[in-house]
PDB file of C-alpha atoms and ligand atoms in Angstrom:
ATOM      1  CA  MET A   1     173.439 198.796  38.048  1.00  0.00           C
ATOM      2  CA  ASP A   2     169.861 197.566  38.064  1.00  0.00           C
ATOM      3  CA  LEU A   3     169.294 193.835  38.028  1.00  0.00           C
ATOM      4  CA  ILE A   4     165.527 194.275  37.778  1.00  0.00           C
ATOM      5  CA  ARG A   5     163.371 196.875  36.079  1.00  0.00           C
ATOM      6  CA  VAL A   6     159.595 196.735  36.235  1.00  0.00           C
ATOM      7  CA  ARG A   7     157.886 199.262  33.979  1.00  0.00           C
ATOM      8  CA  ASN A   8     154.177 200.098  34.006  1.00  0.00           C
ATOM      9  CA  VAL A   9     153.290 196.521  34.854  1.00  0.00           C
ATOM     10  CA  GLU A  10     149.707 195.415  35.267  1.00  0.00           C
ATOM     11  CA  LYS A  11     148.639 191.856  36.019  1.00  0.00           C
ATOM     12  CA  LYS A  12     145.028 190.949  35.492  1.00  0.00           C
ATOM     13  CA  TYR A  13     144.135 187.279  35.941  1.00  0.00           C
ATOM     14  CA  LYS A  14     141.708 185.525  33.612  1.00  0.00           C
ATOM     15  CA  ASN A  15     138.953 185.671  36.228  1.00  0.00           C
ATOM     16  CA  GLY A  16     139.047 189.479  36.054  1.00  0.00           C
ATOM     17  CA  VAL A  17     141.002 190.101  39.263  1.00  0.00           C
ATOM     18  CA  THR A  18     143.715 192.733  38.894  1.00  0.00           C
ATOM     19  CA  ALA A  19     146.533 191.666  41.208  1.00  0.00           C
ATOM     20  CA  ILE A  20     149.053 194.393  40.244  1.00  0.00           C
ATOM     21  CA  TYR A  21     148.339 197.940  38.994  1.00  0.00           C
ATOM     22  CA  ASP A  22     150.823 200.087  37.076  1.00  0.00           C
ATOM     23  CA  LEU A  23     153.913 198.988  38.962  1.00  0.00           C
ATOM     24  CA  ASN A  24     157.324 200.601  38.449  1.00  0.00           C
ATOM     25  CA  LEU A  25     160.441 199.365  40.222  1.00  0.00           C
ATOM     26  CA  ALA A  26     164.199 199.429  39.856  1.00  0.00           C
ATOM     27  CA  ILE A  27     166.212 197.014  41.976  1.00  0.00           C
ATOM     28  CA  GLU A  28     169.978 197.269  42.067  1.00  0.00           C
ATOM     29  CA  LYS A  29     172.359 194.343  41.878  1.00  0.00           C
ATOM     30  CA  GLY A  30     173.274 193.080  45.328  1.00  0.00           C
ATOM     31  CA  SER A  31     170.184 194.471  47.059  1.00  0.00           C
ATOM     32  CA  PHE A  32     168.171 192.718  49.746  1.00  0.00           C
ATOM     33  CA  VAL A  33     164.535 193.730  49.340  1.00  0.00           C
ATOM     34  CA  PHE A  34     161.450 192.729  51.291  1.00  0.00           C
ATOM     35  CA  VAL A  35     158.065 192.734  49.591  1.00  0.00           C
ATOM     36  CA  ILE A  36     155.393 193.213  52.224  1.00  0.00           C
ATOM     37  CA  GLY A  37     151.645 193.716  52.377  1.00  0.00           C
ATOM     38  CA  GLY A  38     148.545 191.874  53.552  1.00  0.00           C
ATOM     39  CA  SER A  39     147.174 188.673  52.099  1.00  0.00           C
ATOM     40  CA  GLY A  40     146.034 189.226  48.505  1.00  0.00           C
ATOM     41  CA  SER A  41     148.071 192.421  48.068  1.00  0.00           C
ATOM     42  CA  GLY A  42     149.975 190.971  45.080  1.00  0.00           C
ATOM     43  CA  LYS A  43     153.280 189.818  46.624  1.00  0.00           C
ATOM     44  CA  SER A  44     153.254 186.337  45.079  1.00  0.00           C
ATOM     45  CA  THR A  45     152.072 187.690  41.748  1.00  0.00           C
ATOM     46  CA  LEU A  46     155.039 190.059  41.645  1.00  0.00           C
ATOM     47  CA  ILE A  47     157.481 187.261  42.514  1.00  0.00           C
ATOM     48  CA  LYS A  48     155.872 184.964  39.914  1.00  0.00           C
ATOM     49  CA  MET A  49     156.262 187.573  37.188  1.00  0.00           C
ATOM     50  CA  LEU A  50     159.991 187.769  37.961  1.00  0.00           C
ATOM     51  CA  TYR A  51     160.505 184.077  37.164  1.00  0.00           C
ATOM     52  CA  ARG A  52     157.918 183.930  34.366  1.00  0.00           C
ATOM     53  CA  GLU A  53     155.435 181.754  36.195  1.00  0.00           C
ATOM     54  CA  GLU A  54     152.989 184.539  35.241  1.00  0.00           C
ATOM     55  CA  LYS A  55     153.235 187.114  32.477  1.00  0.00           C
ATOM     56  CA  PRO A  56     152.187 190.737  32.966  1.00  0.00           C
ATOM     57  CA  THR A  57     149.113 191.804  31.001  1.00  0.00           C
ATOM     58  CA  LYS A  58     150.708 195.221  30.454  1.00  0.00           C
ATOM     59  CA  GLY A  59     154.204 196.641  30.783  1.00  0.00           C
ATOM     60  CA  GLN A  60     157.680 195.230  30.898  1.00  0.00           C
ATOM     61  CA  VAL A  61     159.688 193.099  33.334  1.00  0.00           C
ATOM     62  CA  ILE A  62     163.452 193.053  32.805  1.00  0.00           C
ATOM     63  CA  VAL A  63     165.600 190.628  34.826  1.00  0.00           C
ATOM     64  CA  GLY A  64     169.339 190.540  34.206  1.00  0.00           C
ATOM     65  CA  GLY A  65     168.867 192.132  30.798  1.00  0.00           C
ATOM     66  CA  LEU A  66     166.157 189.686  29.698  1.00  0.00           C
ATOM     67  CA  ASP A  67     162.714 190.952  28.723  1.00  0.00           C
ATOM     68  CA  VAL A  68     160.873 188.311  30.718  1.00  0.00           C
ATOM     69  CA  ALA A  69     157.413 188.540  29.176  1.00  0.00           C
ATOM     70  CA  LYS A  70     158.796 188.430  25.649  1.00  0.00           C
ATOM     71  CA  LEU A  71     160.922 185.322  26.181  1.00  0.00           C
ATOM     72  CA  LYS A  72     159.815 182.389  24.081  1.00  0.00           C
ATOM     73  CA  ASP A  73     158.889 179.333  26.170  1.00  0.00           C
ATOM     74  CA  LYS A  74     161.951 177.454  24.979  1.00  0.00           C
ATOM     75  CA  LYS A  75     164.175 180.356  26.131  1.00  0.00           C
ATOM     76  CA  VAL A  76     162.763 180.556  29.653  1.00  0.00           C
ATOM     77  CA  TYR A  77     165.681 178.386  30.835  1.00  0.00           C
ATOM     78  CA  LYS A  78     167.942 181.407  30.201  1.00  0.00           C
ATOM     79  CA  LEU A  79     166.030 183.334  32.840  1.00  0.00           C
ATOM     80  CA  ARG A  80     165.742 180.397  35.231  1.00  0.00           C
ATOM     81  CA  ARG A  81     169.518 179.923  35.178  1.00  0.00           C
ATOM     82  CA  LYS A  82     169.931 183.418  36.544  1.00  0.00           C
ATOM     83  CA  LEU A  83     167.750 182.798  39.574  1.00  0.00           C
ATOM     84  CA  GLY A  84     166.907 180.495  42.448  1.00  0.00           C
ATOM     85  CA  ILE A  85     163.528 180.207  44.124  1.00  0.00           C
ATOM     86  CA  VAL A  86     162.581 179.351  47.711  1.00  0.00           C
ATOM     87  CA  PHE A  87     158.983 178.567  48.656  1.00  0.00           C
ATOM     88  CA  GLN A  88     157.162 178.473  51.979  1.00  0.00           C
ATOM     89  CA  ASP A  89     156.681 174.692  51.766  1.00  0.00           C
ATOM     90  CA  TYR A  90     160.293 173.695  50.862  1.00  0.00           C
ATOM     91  CA  ARG A  91     159.282 171.406  47.941  1.00  0.00           C
ATOM     92  CA  LEU A  92     162.054 168.863  48.483  1.00  0.00           C
ATOM     93  CA  LEU A  93     162.080 165.460  46.819  1.00  0.00           C
ATOM     94  CA  GLN A  94     161.318 163.082  49.691  1.00  0.00           C
ATOM     95  CA  LYS A  95     163.039 160.065  48.194  1.00  0.00           C
ATOM     96  CA  LEU A  96     166.346 161.856  47.681  1.00  0.00           C
ATOM     97  CA  THR A  97     168.947 162.676  50.324  1.00  0.00           C
ATOM     98  CA  VAL A  98     169.911 166.239  51.183  1.00  0.00           C
ATOM     99  CA  TYR A  99     172.939 165.954  48.887  1.00  0.00           C
ATOM    100  CA  GLU A 100     170.849 164.530  46.034  1.00  0.00           C
ATOM    101  CA  ASN A 101     168.179 167.214  46.391  1.00  0.00           C
ATOM    102  CA  VAL A 102     170.775 169.951  46.055  1.00  0.00           C
ATOM    103  CA  ALA A 103     172.659 168.170  43.242  1.00  0.00           C
ATOM    104  CA  PHE A 104     169.555 167.317  41.207  1.00  0.00           C
ATOM    105  CA  ALA A 105     169.279 170.442  39.051  1.00  0.00           C
ATOM    106  CA  LEU A 106     173.004 170.393  38.259  1.00  0.00           C
ATOM    107  CA  GLU A 107     172.754 166.754  37.177  1.00  0.00           C
ATOM    108  CA  CYS A 108     169.839 167.685  34.924  1.00  0.00           C
ATOM    109  CA  ILE A 109     171.940 170.272  33.094  1.00  0.00           C
ATOM    110  CA  GLY A 110     174.753 167.748  32.676  1.00  0.00           C
ATOM    111  CA  GLU A 111     177.446 169.193  34.946  1.00  0.00           C
ATOM    112  CA  LYS A 112     180.479 167.066  35.743  1.00  0.00           C
ATOM    113  CA  LYS A 113     180.266 164.975  38.904  1.00  0.00           C
ATOM    114  CA  ASP A 114     183.321 166.577  40.492  1.00  0.00           C
ATOM    115  CA  ASP A 115     182.049 170.101  39.832  1.00  0.00           C
ATOM    116  CA  ILE A 116     178.664 169.146  41.251  1.00  0.00           C
ATOM    117  CA  ARG A 117     180.299 167.836  44.410  1.00  0.00           C
ATOM    118  CA  VAL A 118     182.234 171.068  45.012  1.00  0.00           C
ATOM    119  CA  LYS A 119     179.175 173.263  44.422  1.00  0.00           C
ATOM    120  CA  VAL A 120     176.788 171.130  46.515  1.00  0.00           C
ATOM    121  CA  LEU A 121     179.132 170.932  49.495  1.00  0.00           C
ATOM    122  CA  LYS A 122     179.775 174.694  49.337  1.00  0.00           C
ATOM    123  CA  ALA A 123     176.033 175.430  49.217  1.00  0.00           C
ATOM    124  CA  LEU A 124     175.353 173.075  52.128  1.00  0.00           C
ATOM    125  CA  GLU A 125     178.182 174.662  54.076  1.00  0.00           C
ATOM    126  CA  ASP A 126     176.727 178.120  53.433  1.00  0.00           C
ATOM    127  CA  VAL A 127     173.399 177.043  54.953  1.00  0.00           C
ATOM    128  CA  GLY A 128     175.085 175.191  57.850  1.00  0.00           C
ATOM    129  CA  LEU A 129     174.035 171.675  56.857  1.00  0.00           C
ATOM    130  CA  LYS A 130     177.243 170.002  55.778  1.00  0.00           C
ATOM    131  CA  ASN A 131     176.724 167.393  58.498  1.00  0.00           C
ATOM    132  CA  LYS A 132     173.339 166.314  57.064  1.00  0.00           C
ATOM    133  CA  VAL A 133     174.293 165.364  53.515  1.00  0.00           C
ATOM    134  CA  HIS A 134     173.052 161.777  53.864  1.00  0.00           C
ATOM    135  CA  SER A 135     169.789 162.577  55.657  1.00  0.00           C
ATOM    136  CA  TYR A 136     166.377 162.440  54.015  1.00  0.00           C
ATOM    137  CA  PRO A 137     163.990 165.406  54.228  1.00  0.00           C
ATOM    138  CA  ASP A 138     161.652 163.648  56.680  1.00  0.00           C
ATOM    139  CA  GLN A 139     164.580 163.264  59.097  1.00  0.00           C
ATOM    140  CA  LEU A 140     165.036 167.039  59.265  1.00  0.00           C
ATOM    141  CA  SER A 141     163.263 169.832  61.144  1.00  0.00           C
ATOM    142  CA  GLY A 142     161.277 172.413  59.171  1.00  0.00           C
ATOM    143  CA  GLY A 143     164.076 174.944  59.538  1.00  0.00           C
ATOM    144  CA  GLU A 144     166.628 172.445  58.265  1.00  0.00           C
ATOM    145  CA  GLN A 145     164.414 171.514  55.306  1.00  0.00           C
ATOM    146  CA  GLN A 146     164.124 175.160  54.400  1.00  0.00           C
ATOM    147  CA  ARG A 147     167.902 175.487  54.565  1.00  0.00           C
ATOM    148  CA  VAL A 148     168.208 172.558  52.133  1.00  0.00           C
ATOM    149  CA  SER A 149     165.821 174.319  49.775  1.00  0.00           C
ATOM    150  CA  ILE A 150     167.964 177.472  50.037  1.00  0.00           C
ATOM    151  CA  ALA A 151     171.096 175.423  49.273  1.00  0.00           C
ATOM    152  CA  ARG A 152     169.330 173.996  46.226  1.00  0.00           C
ATOM    153  CA  ALA A 153     168.367 177.503  45.103  1.00  0.00           C
ATOM    154  CA  ILE A 154     171.909 178.926  45.386  1.00  0.00           C
ATOM    155  CA  VAL A 155     173.928 175.897  44.276  1.00  0.00           C
ATOM    156  CA  ASN A 156     174.552 177.282  40.793  1.00  0.00           C
ATOM    157  CA  ASN A 157     175.382 180.722  42.188  1.00  0.00           C
ATOM    158  CA  PRO A 158     172.449 182.624  40.647  1.00  0.00           C
ATOM    159  CA  LYS A 159     172.414 186.419  40.510  1.00  0.00           C
ATOM    160  CA  LEU A 160     168.946 186.519  42.008  1.00  0.00           C
ATOM    161  CA  LEU A 161     167.263 184.636  44.844  1.00  0.00           C
ATOM    162  CA  LEU A 162     163.468 184.886  45.046  1.00  0.00           C
ATOM    163  CA  CYS A 163     161.860 183.852  48.340  1.00  0.00           C
ATOM    164  CA  ASP A 164     158.090 183.626  48.735  1.00  0.00           C
ATOM    165  CA  GLU A 165     157.231 183.549  52.469  1.00  0.00           C
ATOM    166  CA  PRO A 166     160.276 181.383  53.292  1.00  0.00           C
ATOM    167  CA  THR A 167     159.637 181.602  57.039  1.00  0.00           C
ATOM    168  CA  GLY A 168     155.871 181.138  56.798  1.00  0.00           C
ATOM    169  CA  ASN A 169     155.913 177.664  58.383  1.00  0.00           C
ATOM    170  CA  LEU A 170     158.606 178.327  60.979  1.00  0.00           C
ATOM    171  CA  ASP A 171     158.673 179.557  64.565  1.00  0.00           C
ATOM    172  CA  PRO A 172     160.391 182.891  65.345  1.00  0.00           C
ATOM    173  CA  GLU A 173     163.700 181.308  66.355  1.00  0.00           C
ATOM    174  CA  LYS A 174     163.977 179.126  63.236  1.00  0.00           C
ATOM    175  CA  SER A 175     162.849 182.081  61.140  1.00  0.00           C
ATOM    176  CA  MET A 176     165.731 184.194  62.407  1.00  0.00           C
ATOM    177  CA  GLU A 177     168.157 181.369  61.557  1.00  0.00           C
ATOM    178  CA  ILE A 178     166.836 181.412  58.007  1.00  0.00           C
ATOM    179  CA  MET A 179     167.231 185.194  57.872  1.00  0.00           C
ATOM    180  CA  LYS A 180     170.843 184.910  59.007  1.00  0.00           C
ATOM    181  CA  VAL A 181     171.514 182.385  56.237  1.00  0.00           C
ATOM    182  CA  LEU A 182     169.891 184.670  53.642  1.00  0.00           C
ATOM    183  CA  ASN A 183     171.772 187.705  54.932  1.00  0.00           C
ATOM    184  CA  ASP A 184     175.096 185.832  54.681  1.00  0.00           C
ATOM    185  CA  ILE A 185     174.315 184.725  51.116  1.00  0.00           C
ATOM    186  CA  ASN A 186     173.523 188.316  50.178  1.00  0.00           C
ATOM    187  CA  LYS A 187     176.763 189.573  51.787  1.00  0.00           C
ATOM    188  CA  ASN A 188     179.179 186.800  50.809  1.00  0.00           C
ATOM    189  CA  ARG A 189     177.942 185.781  47.375  1.00  0.00           C
ATOM    190  CA  GLY A 190     176.549 189.178  46.373  1.00  0.00           C
ATOM    191  CA  THR A 191     173.255 187.528  45.467  1.00  0.00           C
ATOM    192  CA  THR A 192     170.331 189.922  45.052  1.00  0.00           C
ATOM    193  CA  ILE A 193     167.513 188.732  47.321  1.00  0.00           C
ATOM    194  CA  ILE A 194     163.820 189.533  47.012  1.00  0.00           C
ATOM    195  CA  MET A 195     161.716 188.137  49.813  1.00  0.00           C
ATOM    196  CA  ALA A 196     157.934 188.311  50.130  1.00  0.00           C
ATOM    197  CA  THR A 197     156.798 188.131  53.735  1.00  0.00           C
ATOM    198  CA  HIS A 198     154.204 189.339  56.176  1.00  0.00           C
ATOM    199  CA  ASP A 199     156.452 188.755  59.170  1.00  0.00           C
ATOM    200  CA  GLU A 200     156.617 192.213  60.690  1.00  0.00           C
ATOM    201  CA  LYS A 201     159.289 191.309  63.286  1.00  0.00           C
ATOM    202  CA  ILE A 202     161.717 190.089  60.652  1.00  0.00           C
ATOM    203  CA  VAL A 203     161.280 193.161  58.462  1.00  0.00           C
ATOM    204  CA  ASN A 204     161.770 195.529  61.390  1.00  0.00           C
ATOM    205  CA  LYS A 205     164.829 193.684  62.628  1.00  0.00           C
ATOM    206  CA  MET A 206     166.670 193.288  59.318  1.00  0.00           C
ATOM    207  CA  LYS A 207     166.484 196.968  58.235  1.00  0.00           C
ATOM    208  CA  LYS A 208     166.565 196.260  54.506  1.00  0.00           C
ATOM    209  CA  GLN A 209     164.808 197.893  51.587  1.00  0.00           C
ATOM    210  CA  VAL A 210     161.041 197.435  51.730  1.00  0.00           C
ATOM    211  CA  ILE A 211     158.490 197.431  48.924  1.00  0.00           C
ATOM    212  CA  THR A 212     154.993 197.781  50.334  1.00  0.00           C
ATOM    213  CA  LEU A 213     152.014 196.606  48.284  1.00  0.00           C
ATOM    214  CA  LYS A 214     148.386 197.257  49.083  1.00  0.00           C
ATOM    215  CA  ASP A 215     145.579 195.810  46.942  1.00  0.00           C
ATOM    216  CA  GLY A 216     147.941 195.586  43.978  1.00  0.00           C
ATOM    217  CA  HIS A 217     149.336 199.115  44.317  1.00  0.00           C
ATOM    218  CA  LEU A 218     152.855 200.082  45.318  1.00  0.00           C
ATOM    219  CA  VAL A 219     152.406 202.305  48.342  1.00  0.00           C
ATOM    220  CA  ASN A 220     156.021 202.619  49.419  1.00  0.00           C
ATOM    221  CA  PHE A 221     159.616 201.728  48.498  1.00  0.00           C
ATOM    222  CA  LYS A 222     161.891 202.508  51.388  1.00  0.00           C
ATOM    223  CA  GLN A 223     165.635 202.149  51.547  1.00  0.00           C
ATOM    224  CA  LYS A 224     165.864 200.885  55.115  1.00  0.00           C
ATOM    225  CA  GLY A 225     162.277 200.571  55.998  1.00  0.00           C
ATOM    226  CA  LYS A 226     160.029 199.242  58.632  1.00  0.00           C
ATOM    227  CA  TYR A 227     156.832 197.321  58.333  1.00  0.00           C
ATOM    228  CA  GLU A 228     154.052 199.784  57.574  1.00  0.00           C
ATOM    229  CA  ASN A 229     150.957 199.069  59.606  1.00  0.00           C
ATOM    230  CA  GLU A 230     148.683 200.943  57.257  1.00  0.00           C
ATOM    231  CA  ALA A 231     149.592 198.461  54.538  1.00  0.00           C
ATOM    232  CA  ILE A 232     148.011 195.467  56.241  1.00  0.00           C
TER     233      ILE A 232
HETATM  234  P1  LIG B   1     149.698 187.806  48.133  1.00  0.00           P
HETATM  235  O1  LIG B   1     150.880 186.983  47.725  1.00  0.00           O
HETATM  236  O2  LIG B   1     150.071 189.185  48.583  1.00  0.00           O
HETATM  237  O3  LIG B   1     148.817 187.114  49.129  1.00  0.00           O
HETATM  238  P2  LIG B   1     148.677 187.225  45.468  1.00  0.00           P
HETATM  239  O4  LIG B   1     149.632 187.761  44.486  1.00  0.00           O
HETATM  240  O5  LIG B   1     148.694 185.761  45.754  1.00  0.00           O
HETATM  241  O6  LIG B   1     148.812 188.053  46.826  1.00  0.00           O
HETATM  242  O7  LIG B   1     147.208 187.613  45.015  1.00  0.00           O
HETATM  243  C1  LIG B   1     146.821 188.908  44.583  1.00  0.00           C
HETATM  244  C2  LIG B   1     145.389 188.854  44.073  1.00  0.00           C
HETATM  245  O8  LIG B   1     145.337 188.075  42.877  1.00  0.00           O
HETATM  246  C3  LIG B   1     144.380 188.220  45.029  1.00  0.00           C
HETATM  247  O9  LIG B   1     143.159 188.899  44.888  1.00  0.00           O
HETATM  248  C4  LIG B   1     144.289 186.798  44.528  1.00  0.00           C
HETATM  249  O10 LIG B   1     143.039 186.235  44.831  1.00  0.00           O
HETATM  250  C5  LIG B   1     144.460 186.976  43.032  1.00  0.00           C
HETATM  251  N1  LIG B   1     145.065 185.809  42.372  1.00  0.00           N
HETATM  252  C6  LIG B   1     146.282 185.255  42.660  1.00  0.00           C
HETATM  253  N2  LIG B   1     146.542 184.233  41.826  1.00  0.00           N
HETATM  254  C7  LIG B   1     145.466 184.118  40.997  1.00  0.00           C
HETATM  255  C8  LIG B   1     145.148 183.255  39.912  1.00  0.00           C
HETATM  256  N3  LIG B   1     145.988 182.293  39.498  1.00  0.00           N
HETATM  257  N4  LIG B   1     143.956 183.449  39.289  1.00  0.00           N
HETATM  258  C9  LIG B   1     143.135 184.422  39.677  1.00  0.00           C
HETATM  259  N5  LIG B   1     143.365 185.284  40.683  1.00  0.00           N
HETATM  260  C10 LIG B   1     144.536 185.138  41.350  1.00  0.00           C
END
């Protein structure tokens, strides 16, 4: 079954730039999909439309049965509950410990303390950081901080995990550690993962589905693709 359907989507920003042209996609539940393409090709815009940070100017985006563009602002939480988001720059709260960073969103929605504890420790175990629960972000390496941000994104077991250049600030070795964590989450939790990247080595190594964008156009959607040089 499809978790995501994108139909005839165009995104034109207010300044007149068209970031996405007539895009059509169907992404099955449980998939692991890379979105690749050079800088400015529309990768972030596509990711942002999936979590309603941006609305398409034309067409339809369906995520988990929700018509994303049509959602009223006060219903956006319904979409956000279905997904987790990981950014290049981690975006952790510096004054909170690792545990508190991961627990924060669950506390905000009023979950019971005991349930929070079980979920947070499981998420931290899944990213290999159970031994760092009491550390603060500035006591961690970049790779570890990114793993905390992944734990935060998966703590409520979302159907979908969106990652926008999650390895962009990391060296090749730390990047591969992150990819192993993401691969395990996809396999063990069944989470659908969509990851924007321009890291050619990672894409070639992982042999996942690949959506290639070029200047806002879909140029390729391969089942087990490789990085396409002509797209950069
Ligand atoms: P990528 O993630 O592949 O680098 P983006 O989706 O960030 O690409 O950008 C696609 C195009 O849209 C670029 O030309 C960029 O300058 C433009 N763009 C992105 N965000 C905005 C915005 N908020 N306002 C206007 N133009 C934007």
